[in-house]
Amino acid sequence: MDYFLNEDQLMIRDLARQIAEEKVVPVREELDEKEKFPWEIMKVLAQSDLFGLFIPEEYGGLGKGSLELAIAVEELSKACVGVSTTYAANALGTYPILLFGTDEQKKKYLPDIAAGKRLVAFGLTEANAGSDAGGIQTTARLDGDSYVLNGTKQWITNGGEAEIYTIIAITDRGKGARGASAFIVEKDTPGFTFGKKEKKMGIRCSATRELVFEDCRIPRENILAREGMGFIVAMKTLDSSRVGVGAQGLGVAQGALNEAIKFARQRVQFGHPIISFQAIQHMIADMATEIEAARALVYSVARFIDSGAKDVTKVSAMAKLFATDMGMRVTTNAVQVMGGSGYMKEYPVEKMMRDAKILQIYEGTNQIQRNVIAQNIIKEAAKGK
Amino acid sequence: MHIVVCIKQVPDTAEVRINQETGTLIREGVPSIINPYDMHAIEAALWIKEQKGGKVTVLTMGPPQAEAALREAISMGADDGVLLTGREFAGSDTLATSFSLASAIKKLQVDMVICGKQAIDGDTAQVGPEVAEFLNIPHISYVRKINEITDGGIKVERLMDEGFDLVESTLPVLLTVVRELNQPRLPSLKGKMNAKKAEIKKLGGPEIGAPTERLGFSGSPTQVKRIFTPEPRIGRSMIEGTPAEQVEALLKILIERKCV
């Protein structure tokens, strides 16, 4: 399908694809096996300017939008979702600064982020605050010219590796959802340490750690937006990033389908390549159709966000939901098409299937996405839209 | 520091097809790439520029479509591209090619010229050293490591069959480089955008001040009689089995044929 990408978008796609094929595919198995953080690949992405894609030109970026980012994430995800998670989590952590930072904050942080010199992480989730973000217990108390942070963030992607953290903490417990605020915390701030690296089912090269704040004192000017805006910062951030998770689902599905087709053309049973059997053909036809439908949705939503649309919550949730459920189905079916071989580590599809699972869980489980979509539909119905 | 990198656009295939009548390469229908050794030359120049500052110009001689190779080098970070092109250059052998490249380089103020050790289509490894001779500057071939660059000189390691030579030279100098030297970088997005806009300077024989009889066919003493793919040697036999069995079988054959 031709999605009428412009010259720059095609250039971004081709470069991301070249990096995925030349730099990621040869090492993905080792990165997965050894749970090795993909610093080498991050350096290549930095040198290629891909960290600056969605950052405005005045801050050293390329001034592109969600579609360009989605295209790059899709290409990297075809090769390895662990790598694309590391890359996309950097964008997730950057959105609070991009969307709500003051000019000083943007000048201070965005050029380094655009150059890939400093990696970013986003800290929202806690042990008792997952789907229910209202359960956050980390606090930030104003004390003179500083905020003092206390509490523990859990399962933070890029934790320990990133140098810049955007953190949601409670500034006024009495105000409920309006009592949260967002902050920028730099690595090596006294009182800020990391828990152990988590062992995971998939995306094993990406780093997932606890962030521990014990009387961690940060400058008052590190608050993003104002006190009480924390949940809005988090929700707007997720609205922007979810389409990127959809792009990951799209990429991993396409990567798995490509492997399945290659295998099915070579594997001979009953005297014929298995791709000549209708049972396999129908599976492949369904996989390809679902991928194309997801791509159409993800690209459309990304374009809608880039058009400056105000309310993108519902459609970005739809893109994430549809493309990642699809990613799980297609990777599972790729393993099925390849049978015993698909289940073995000699082929990449078992890893793709393990990696795809997280996409239905992180940045809001797909059950939460359905809640979000339904709530928006109810709201629209009430307004008579 | 102004560095000129000489590159060649070559067919992207190990199986080069030859026009039996003219003895030249058939380029039609074969995708083109930058000669892989030249990618290491480009990387070396960009690396030196990062260390010492300066400018990198890529130079090639070829048909108009060779411009794509220059743009690719610019997307990696080279500053300028110069294309020697025109009918007068057609049919050049290595002597005429080196003369043409050297004539163009003389027009630029250069501190260093870097070439790949050879091209994967012709495989002569002659053009780099010949360019240095025409420029009357020293050359160091098969560079596998650059140890030091000062304002007036360079220290490098030259790959040899057994080990390496430590070679020191004054500048300007011409280097030809091997794969061991570095890992060529991928293009960057900003580089690709620059490459799209870049103006490629196109020069013909008159612009480089070269007499026509020294260019192209007329400047090429090489006479190609015939180019052919050698017939595969016959009479091979494969020895199979465990390593121990293979050794035994091999020994038997060697003894039978009175080789040992």
XYZ file of C-alpha atoms in Angstrom:
645
model
C 0.000 0.000 0.000
C 1.146 3.515 -0.765
C 0.561 5.844 2.187
C 1.758 8.863 0.215
C 4.746 9.469 2.435
C 6.725 12.544 1.449
C 10.383 12.557 0.477
C 11.635 13.182 4.027
C 9.397 10.463 5.450
C 10.692 7.964 2.897
C 14.244 9.003 3.758
C 13.544 8.408 7.463
C 11.987 5.030 6.708
C 14.910 3.949 4.532
C 17.524 5.022 7.060
C 15.712 3.396 10.017
C 15.324 0.241 7.916
C 19.028 0.243 7.020
C 19.979 0.597 10.699
C 17.531 -2.166 11.664
C 18.858 -4.561 9.037
C 22.565 -3.790 9.313
C 22.990 -2.989 12.987
C 20.083 -4.577 14.903
C 19.299 -7.897 13.189
C 22.865 -9.269 13.530
C 22.949 -8.673 17.315
C 19.332 -8.994 18.467
C 19.630 -12.624 19.539
C 22.710 -11.914 21.652
C 21.168 -8.791 23.200
C 18.086 -10.839 24.140
C 20.041 -13.796 25.468
C 22.467 -11.719 27.556
C 19.960 -8.986 28.521
C 22.526 -6.521 27.199
C 21.467 -2.873 26.966
C 21.737 -1.726 23.307
C 24.119 1.190 23.805
C 25.945 0.499 20.526
C 22.699 0.787 18.602
C 21.674 3.915 20.509
C 24.973 5.488 19.399
C 24.185 4.656 15.779
C 20.691 6.143 16.156
C 22.228 9.276 17.677
C 24.770 9.624 14.875
C 21.973 9.228 12.336
C 19.970 12.079 13.949
C 17.029 9.786 14.771
C 16.865 11.019 18.381
C 16.094 14.484 17.083
C 13.209 13.450 14.831
C 10.321 14.882 16.876
C 12.234 17.736 18.530
C 11.813 21.248 17.063
C 14.621 22.584 14.907
C 15.237 25.508 17.292
C 16.329 22.945 19.906
C 18.594 21.026 17.561
C 16.056 18.521 16.245
C 14.550 17.899 12.839
C 11.131 19.304 13.688
C 9.171 16.294 12.528
C 6.083 14.790 14.146
C 4.319 11.668 15.337
C 4.145 10.089 11.870
C 7.888 10.292 11.310
C 8.522 8.911 14.798
C 6.019 6.103 14.192
C 7.727 5.214 10.906
C 11.141 4.998 12.598
C 9.709 2.956 15.500
C 7.949 0.585 13.081
C 11.180 -0.103 11.188
C 13.218 -0.716 14.350
C 10.445 -2.946 15.735
C 10.604 -5.191 12.672
C 14.074 -6.125 13.890
C 13.799 -5.916 17.693
C 11.139 -4.548 20.037
C 13.688 -4.412 22.883
C 15.655 -1.866 20.855
C 12.570 0.040 19.745
C 11.300 0.160 23.348
C 14.561 1.768 24.453
C 14.256 4.305 21.643
C 10.527 4.961 22.103
C 10.763 5.227 25.928
C 13.230 8.059 25.342
C 10.513 9.880 23.397
C 7.962 9.064 26.122
C 10.219 10.646 28.749
C 10.854 13.665 26.532
C 7.198 14.529 25.772
C 6.556 16.136 29.211
C 9.417 18.583 28.531
C 8.394 19.082 24.907
C 4.706 19.650 25.723
C 4.947 21.487 29.052
C 8.541 22.699 29.523
C 9.418 26.369 29.749
C 11.770 27.803 27.162
C 14.622 27.572 29.703
C 13.865 23.914 30.419
C 13.668 23.132 26.711
C 16.947 24.951 26.013
C 18.616 23.102 28.852
C 17.522 19.576 27.963
C 16.239 19.215 24.391
C 19.482 19.835 22.447
C 21.261 17.007 24.317
C 18.249 14.734 23.859
C 18.049 15.562 20.142
C 21.736 14.745 19.751
C 21.278 11.455 21.601
C 23.846 12.524 24.190
C 21.523 11.941 27.137
C 18.836 9.267 27.301
C 15.465 9.971 28.957
C 12.998 7.892 31.021
C 9.432 8.500 32.171
C 8.483 7.620 35.762
C 4.780 7.199 36.474
C 4.163 3.559 37.514
C 4.512 2.424 41.125
C 3.871 -0.815 42.988
C 0.345 0.343 43.859
C -0.209 2.624 40.904
C -0.337 0.801 37.609
C -3.615 0.968 35.721
C -4.849 3.123 38.628
C -2.443 6.033 38.291
C -4.343 7.742 41.120
C -2.639 5.410 43.565
C 0.723 7.208 43.328
C 2.497 7.433 46.674
C 5.746 9.176 45.723
C 5.657 12.666 47.195
C 7.321 15.972 46.393
C 7.382 18.550 49.179
C 8.322 22.175 48.588
C 11.091 23.231 50.960
C 12.578 26.655 50.309
C 13.981 26.681 46.775
C 13.801 22.901 46.432
C 11.351 20.071 46.066
C 12.148 17.024 48.185
C 11.118 13.702 46.613
C 10.383 10.497 48.519
C 9.045 7.199 47.184
C 9.721 4.404 44.707
C 8.840 4.133 41.012
C 8.565 0.639 39.585
C 9.279 -0.994 36.206
C 10.742 2.154 34.678
C 12.013 1.606 31.126
C 15.563 2.987 30.609
C 15.856 3.244 34.427
C 19.503 3.433 35.447
C 20.659 4.004 31.853
C 18.884 7.323 31.277
C 20.354 10.571 32.546
C 17.135 12.601 32.541
C 13.915 11.461 34.264
C 10.459 12.987 34.084
C 8.678 11.975 37.269
C 5.078 12.246 38.462
C 4.773 12.784 42.233
C 2.106 13.971 44.686
C 2.456 17.545 45.897
C -0.906 17.771 47.683
C -2.516 14.530 48.735
C -5.734 16.274 49.752
C -6.507 17.317 46.185
C -6.709 13.828 44.656
C -5.987 13.792 40.943
C -5.275 17.526 41.070
C -2.602 16.999 43.692
C 0.022 15.494 41.380
C 2.877 17.363 39.700
C 5.566 16.550 37.138
C 9.302 17.086 37.659
C 12.605 16.733 35.858
C 15.150 14.786 37.901
C 18.709 14.246 36.740
C 20.712 11.091 37.364
C 23.338 11.455 40.108
C 21.141 13.787 42.155
C 21.857 12.861 45.812
C 19.047 10.714 47.229
C 18.170 9.241 43.793
C 19.195 5.598 43.363
C 18.150 2.552 41.339
C 16.799 -0.844 42.276
C 17.809 -4.090 40.610
C 17.363 -4.664 36.889
C 14.196 -6.719 36.315
C 14.323 -10.033 34.445
C 11.640 -10.147 31.789
C 9.845 -12.499 29.407
C 10.556 -10.319 26.391
C 12.195 -7.014 25.387
C 15.074 -8.351 27.443
C 17.717 -5.945 26.160
C 15.719 -2.969 27.400
C 16.480 -1.907 30.970
C 13.652 -1.970 33.511
C 14.480 -0.773 37.033
C 13.080 0.773 40.191
C 13.763 4.451 40.820
C 14.250 5.115 44.531
C 13.925 8.638 45.954
C 15.056 9.201 49.535
C 14.989 12.877 50.505
C 16.054 13.628 46.950
C 16.359 17.402 46.664
C 15.847 18.996 43.247
C 15.763 22.685 42.256
C 12.320 24.266 42.427
C 12.568 25.286 38.759
C 12.568 21.594 37.748
C 8.784 21.434 38.050
C 6.997 20.990 34.698
C 3.932 23.189 34.164
C 2.529 24.058 37.608
C 1.786 22.225 40.827
C -1.319 20.119 40.352
C -0.771 19.611 36.613
C 0.943 16.222 37.015
C -1.903 14.055 35.755
C -2.560 16.309 32.811
C 1.142 16.141 31.923
C 1.025 12.347 32.186
C -2.192 11.949 30.182
C -1.114 14.318 27.376
C 2.229 12.524 27.264
C 0.521 9.164 26.896
C -1.850 10.574 24.254
C 1.236 11.478 22.193
C 3.185 8.296 22.783
C 0.512 5.610 22.434
C 0.517 5.752 18.667
C 4.216 4.856 18.897
C 3.321 1.682 20.810
C 0.885 0.939 18.003
C 3.780 1.358 15.568
C 5.743 -1.188 17.602
C 2.889 -3.692 17.236
C 2.833 -2.998 13.535
C 6.593 -3.445 13.172
C 6.909 -6.663 15.163
C 3.964 -8.154 13.244
C 5.497 -7.253 9.888
C 8.868 -8.642 10.979
C 7.232 -11.921 12.040
C 5.160 -12.196 8.854
C 8.262 -11.675 6.715
C 9.997 -14.519 8.548
C 6.959 -16.792 8.252
C 6.662 -16.214 4.498
C 10.378 -16.829 3.934
C 10.157 -20.064 5.929
C 6.921 -21.284 4.313
C 8.407 -20.925 0.829
C 11.361 -23.119 1.729
C 9.886 -25.699 4.062
C 8.811 -28.790 2.124
C 6.242 -31.275 3.470
C 4.211 -33.825 1.528
C 6.461 -32.998 -1.443
C 5.546 -29.302 -1.659
C 6.612 -26.039 -0.030
C 4.120 -25.502 2.813
C 3.147 -22.104 1.371
C 1.326 -24.028 -1.385
C -1.139 -25.378 1.214
C -4.337 -23.465 1.712
C -4.148 -23.795 5.511
C -0.904 -21.801 5.492
C -2.058 -19.418 2.740
C -5.161 -18.421 4.687
C -3.154 -17.747 7.830
C -0.699 -15.596 5.900
C -3.522 -13.761 4.108
C -5.170 -12.953 7.456
C -1.891 -11.821 8.996
C -1.091 -9.526 6.059
C -4.611 -8.061 6.017
C -4.570 -7.318 9.735
C -1.169 -5.663 9.466
C -2.341 -3.428 6.634
C -5.458 -2.409 8.574
C -3.330 -1.575 11.625
C -0.887 0.414 9.507
C -3.707 2.446 8.003
C -5.032 3.215 11.505
C -1.635 4.000 13.085
C -0.564 6.288 10.226
C -3.953 8.050 10.157
C -3.894 8.693 13.901
C -0.294 9.934 13.713
C -1.279 12.325 10.921
C -4.298 13.446 12.966
C -2.027 14.226 15.947
C 0.392 16.087 13.663
C -2.471 18.156 12.264
C -2.652 19.822 15.676
C -5.916 18.147 16.661
C -6.914 18.971 20.231
C -8.473 15.789 21.483
C -6.580 12.715 20.356
C -7.152 10.520 23.417
C -9.726 8.190 21.890
C -8.041 7.613 18.564
C -4.552 7.218 20.009
C -5.971 4.585 22.382
C -7.588 2.878 19.377
C -4.308 2.787 17.474
C -2.465 1.319 20.454
C -5.204 -1.216 21.199
C -5.756 -2.472 17.670
C -2.159 -2.588 16.496
C -0.805 -4.308 19.610
C -3.574 -6.933 19.894
C -2.889 -7.548 16.210
C 0.866 -7.752 16.926
C 0.272 -10.476 19.501
C -1.978 -12.488 17.153
C 0.309 -12.192 14.157
C 3.507 -13.085 16.019
C 1.740 -16.071 17.605
C 0.560 -17.196 14.180
C 4.026 -16.723 12.714
C 5.291 -19.232 15.271
C 2.383 -21.522 14.306
C 3.158 -21.308 10.577
C 6.752 -22.232 11.309
C 5.772 -25.052 13.655
C 8.575 -26.597 15.693
C 11.130 -24.354 13.983
C 9.169 -21.288 15.031
C 9.358 -22.403 18.647
C 13.139 -22.776 18.529
C 15.612 -19.981 19.225
C 17.345 -20.574 15.877
C 14.560 -18.484 14.345
C 13.605 -14.997 15.508
C 9.820 -15.448 15.734
C 9.732 -16.958 19.243
C 11.462 -13.783 20.469
C 9.041 -11.635 18.499
C 6.130 -13.432 20.156
C 7.649 -12.912 23.627
C 8.385 -9.263 22.824
C 4.915 -8.566 21.420
C 3.220 -9.432 24.717
C 4.475 -6.340 26.552
C 2.825 -4.093 23.955
C -0.604 -5.172 25.200
C 0.460 -4.297 28.744
C 2.647 -1.199 28.945
C 1.654 2.436 28.476
C -1.840 1.442 29.623
C -3.054 -2.147 29.332
C -5.331 -2.841 26.407
C -8.171 -3.194 28.892
C -7.498 0.373 30.061
C -7.391 1.485 26.395
C -10.896 0.067 25.971
C -12.026 2.002 29.081
C -10.547 5.181 27.630
C -12.194 4.621 24.247
C -15.586 3.830 25.818
C -15.443 6.821 28.188
C -14.798 9.102 25.240
C -17.622 7.563 23.239
C -19.994 8.062 26.197
C -18.841 11.672 26.564
C -19.391 12.316 22.845
C -22.838 10.693 22.976
C -23.826 12.846 25.938
C -22.772 15.957 24.001
C -24.849 14.752 21.075
C -21.874 14.560 18.671
C 43.034 20.249 6.731
C 41.531 19.665 3.292
C 41.104 16.000 2.461
C 40.092 14.690 -0.950
C 38.624 11.203 -1.109
C 38.685 9.502 -4.515
C 35.758 7.133 -4.888
C 34.421 4.879 -7.611
C 30.876 3.821 -8.348
C 30.866 0.062 -8.984
C 28.205 -2.541 -9.817
C 26.670 -4.058 -6.671
C 27.531 -7.600 -7.494
C 30.438 -9.941 -7.177
C 29.591 -11.373 -10.582
C 30.616 -8.637 -12.955
C 29.472 -9.138 -16.547
C 31.840 -8.159 -19.331
C 31.078 -6.940 -22.849
C 33.146 -9.439 -24.884
C 33.594 -7.047 -27.809
C 34.860 -3.976 -25.957
C 36.267 -5.763 -22.939
C 34.580 -3.278 -20.627
C 32.092 -3.697 -17.795
C 28.384 -3.959 -18.513
C 26.737 -1.484 -16.156
C 23.184 -1.594 -17.472
C 20.663 -3.228 -15.194
C 23.082 -3.595 -12.298
C 22.496 -1.452 -9.185
C 25.478 0.706 -8.305
C 27.202 1.230 -4.970
C 30.257 3.065 -3.721
C 33.232 0.712 -3.976
C 33.302 -0.900 -0.482
C 36.996 -0.054 0.107
C 36.216 3.587 -0.703
C 33.631 3.585 2.112
C 36.552 3.043 4.494
C 38.399 5.923 2.815
C 35.394 8.208 3.346
C 35.143 7.127 6.997
C 38.863 7.806 7.495
C 38.515 11.310 6.055
C 35.460 12.092 8.210
C 37.252 10.770 11.276
C 40.295 12.974 10.582
C 37.999 15.952 10.041
C 36.387 15.296 13.428
C 39.818 15.163 15.088
C 41.530 18.010 13.287
C 38.797 20.104 11.709
C 38.810 20.975 8.023
C 36.918 19.917 4.975
C 36.279 16.697 3.070
C 35.766 16.726 -0.705
C 34.788 13.554 -2.533
C 35.940 13.174 -6.118
C 34.915 10.660 -8.726
C 35.210 10.186 -12.454
C 32.334 8.533 -14.224
C 29.071 8.855 -16.108
C 26.490 11.441 -14.923
C 24.803 8.849 -12.688
C 27.998 8.650 -10.585
C 26.612 11.789 -8.962
C 24.564 9.453 -6.737
C 27.764 8.073 -5.210
C 28.939 11.586 -4.380
C 25.585 12.421 -2.772
C 25.799 9.284 -0.675
C 29.241 10.350 0.566
C 27.809 13.778 1.426
C 24.987 12.103 3.374
C 27.690 10.456 5.509
C 29.201 13.870 6.256
C 31.460 14.912 3.355
C 31.276 18.630 2.543
C 31.587 18.747 -1.249
C 31.351 16.518 -4.272
C 33.223 16.876 -7.580
C 32.342 14.799 -10.636
C 34.686 14.437 -13.592
C 32.423 13.620 -16.468
C 32.334 13.910 -20.242
C 32.879 11.859 -23.374
C 36.580 12.710 -23.297
C 37.017 10.483 -20.218
C 35.326 7.407 -21.729
C 37.443 4.256 -21.992
C 40.077 5.373 -19.489
C 42.492 2.767 -18.174
C 44.177 3.226 -14.804
C 46.816 5.580 -16.232
C 44.318 7.937 -17.871
C 42.059 7.725 -14.796
C 44.903 8.600 -12.428
C 46.027 11.442 -14.697
C 42.496 12.870 -14.798
C 41.974 12.583 -11.028
C 45.400 14.097 -10.316
C 44.704 16.985 -12.705
C 41.482 17.728 -10.813
C 43.172 17.429 -7.408
C 45.872 19.891 -8.507
C 43.132 22.499 -8.864
C 42.206 22.066 -5.170
C 44.479 22.932 -2.242
C 44.819 19.568 -0.512
C 46.666 18.230 2.511
C 45.722 14.626 2.056
C 44.205 12.301 -0.552
C 42.585 9.049 0.573
C 41.560 6.149 -1.685
C 40.293 2.642 -1.108
C 43.058 0.098 -1.727
C 41.362 -1.095 -4.917
C 37.974 -1.277 -6.643
C 35.982 -4.499 -6.492
C 35.283 -4.461 -10.247
C 38.740 -3.920 -11.767
C 40.770 -5.019 -8.717
C 43.979 -3.385 -9.991
C 44.925 -1.306 -6.911
C 46.850 0.974 -9.286
C 44.901 4.227 -9.341
C 45.754 5.426 -5.804
C 49.549 5.130 -6.137
C 49.465 6.479 -9.720
C 47.561 9.576 -8.581
C 50.284 10.181 -5.973
C 52.959 9.916 -8.694
C 51.190 12.445 -10.924
C 50.837 14.786 -7.929
C 54.457 14.162 -7.031
C 53.591 13.470 -3.392
C 54.423 10.426 -1.225
C 51.886 7.624 -0.870
C 51.317 4.925 1.719
C 49.214 1.977 0.589
C 47.240 -0.619 2.611
C 46.840 1.640 5.653
C 45.234 -0.336 8.468
C 45.637 2.181 11.291
C 46.284 5.909 11.626
C 48.439 6.453 14.710
C 49.069 10.177 14.683
C 48.433 13.251 12.584
C 50.358 16.451 13.220
C 50.310 19.715 11.288
C 52.961 18.573 8.873
C 53.012 14.806 9.082
C 51.296 11.484 9.636
C 52.197 8.127 11.215
C 50.323 5.030 10.066
C 50.479 1.264 10.056
C 50.708 -0.419 6.640
C 49.265 -3.912 6.449
C 51.757 -6.493 5.195
C 51.511 -10.232 4.559
C 53.107 -10.872 7.915
C 52.353 -8.095 10.396
C 52.640 -4.416 9.538
C 55.084 -1.588 8.792
C 55.141 1.624 10.803
C 55.343 4.387 8.184
C 55.809 8.093 8.702
C 55.324 10.723 6.028
C 55.159 14.446 5.537
C 51.971 16.068 4.242
C 50.559 16.264 1.671
C 50.313 12.518 1.320
C 48.101 9.961 -0.402
C 46.824 6.967 1.538
C 45.110 3.852 0.255
C 43.175 2.072 2.974
C 42.073 -1.465 3.837
C 38.937 -2.740 5.567
C 40.727 -3.218 8.886
C 41.103 0.560 9.268
C 37.578 1.358 10.451
C 33.847 0.716 10.326
C 32.162 3.057 7.826
C 29.318 5.038 9.384
C 25.763 5.073 8.142
C 24.363 8.287 6.705
C 22.577 10.730 9.025
C 19.215 12.381 8.334
C 20.755 15.853 8.320
C 23.447 14.523 5.993
C 20.805 13.062 3.672
C 18.995 16.384 3.624
C 22.266 18.177 2.831
C 23.008 15.632 0.115
C 19.644 16.305 -1.510
C 20.398 20.025 -1.739
C 24.148 19.837 -2.399
C 25.491 21.218 -5.637
C 27.785 18.744 -7.312
C 30.548 20.454 -9.255
C 30.893 18.873 -12.712
C 34.204 19.195 -14.492
C 35.252 18.142 -17.980
C 38.692 17.870 -19.603
C 39.047 21.618 -20.341
C 38.130 22.609 -16.750
C 40.913 20.502 -15.265
C 43.387 21.771 -17.863
C 44.216 18.311 -19.159
C 45.305 17.734 -22.791
C 42.728 15.567 -24.587
C 45.318 13.058 -25.798
C 46.052 12.126 -22.171
C 42.399 11.320 -21.414
C 40.005 8.460 -22.161
C 40.838 5.913 -24.874
C 43.581 8.048 -26.406
C 45.328 8.445 -23.065
C 45.128 4.729 -22.260
C 48.059 2.537 -23.322
C 46.353 -0.564 -21.922
C 45.076 -2.796 -24.731
C 42.457 -5.286 -23.620
C 42.826 -8.332 -25.878
C 40.166 -10.452 -24.312
C 38.376 -10.767 -20.994
C 36.948 -14.112 -20.002
C 35.903 -16.160 -17.024
C 38.387 -19.009 -16.640
C 36.953 -22.484 -17.100
C 36.615 -24.172 -13.758
C 39.369 -26.721 -13.229
C 38.119 -30.249 -13.519
C 39.104 -33.412 -11.697
C 38.192 -32.301 -8.187
C 37.074 -34.862 -5.682
C 35.531 -34.355 -2.277
C 36.729 -36.349 0.691
C 33.998 -37.098 3.189
C 33.729 -38.780 6.589
C 34.984 -38.006 10.080
C 38.123 -35.869 10.349
C 40.178 -38.998 11.070
C 38.782 -40.781 8.008
C 39.358 -37.698 5.880
C 43.014 -37.487 6.927
C 43.507 -41.166 6.149
C 41.877 -40.835 2.716
C 43.890 -37.706 1.914
C 47.166 -39.356 2.900
C 46.339 -42.339 0.719
C 45.770 -40.088 -2.302
C 48.952 -38.099 -1.660
C 51.001 -41.281 -1.397
C 49.346 -42.785 -4.493
C 50.220 -39.690 -6.493
C 53.702 -39.621 -5.047
C 53.226 -36.181 -3.540
C 54.747 -37.268 -0.228
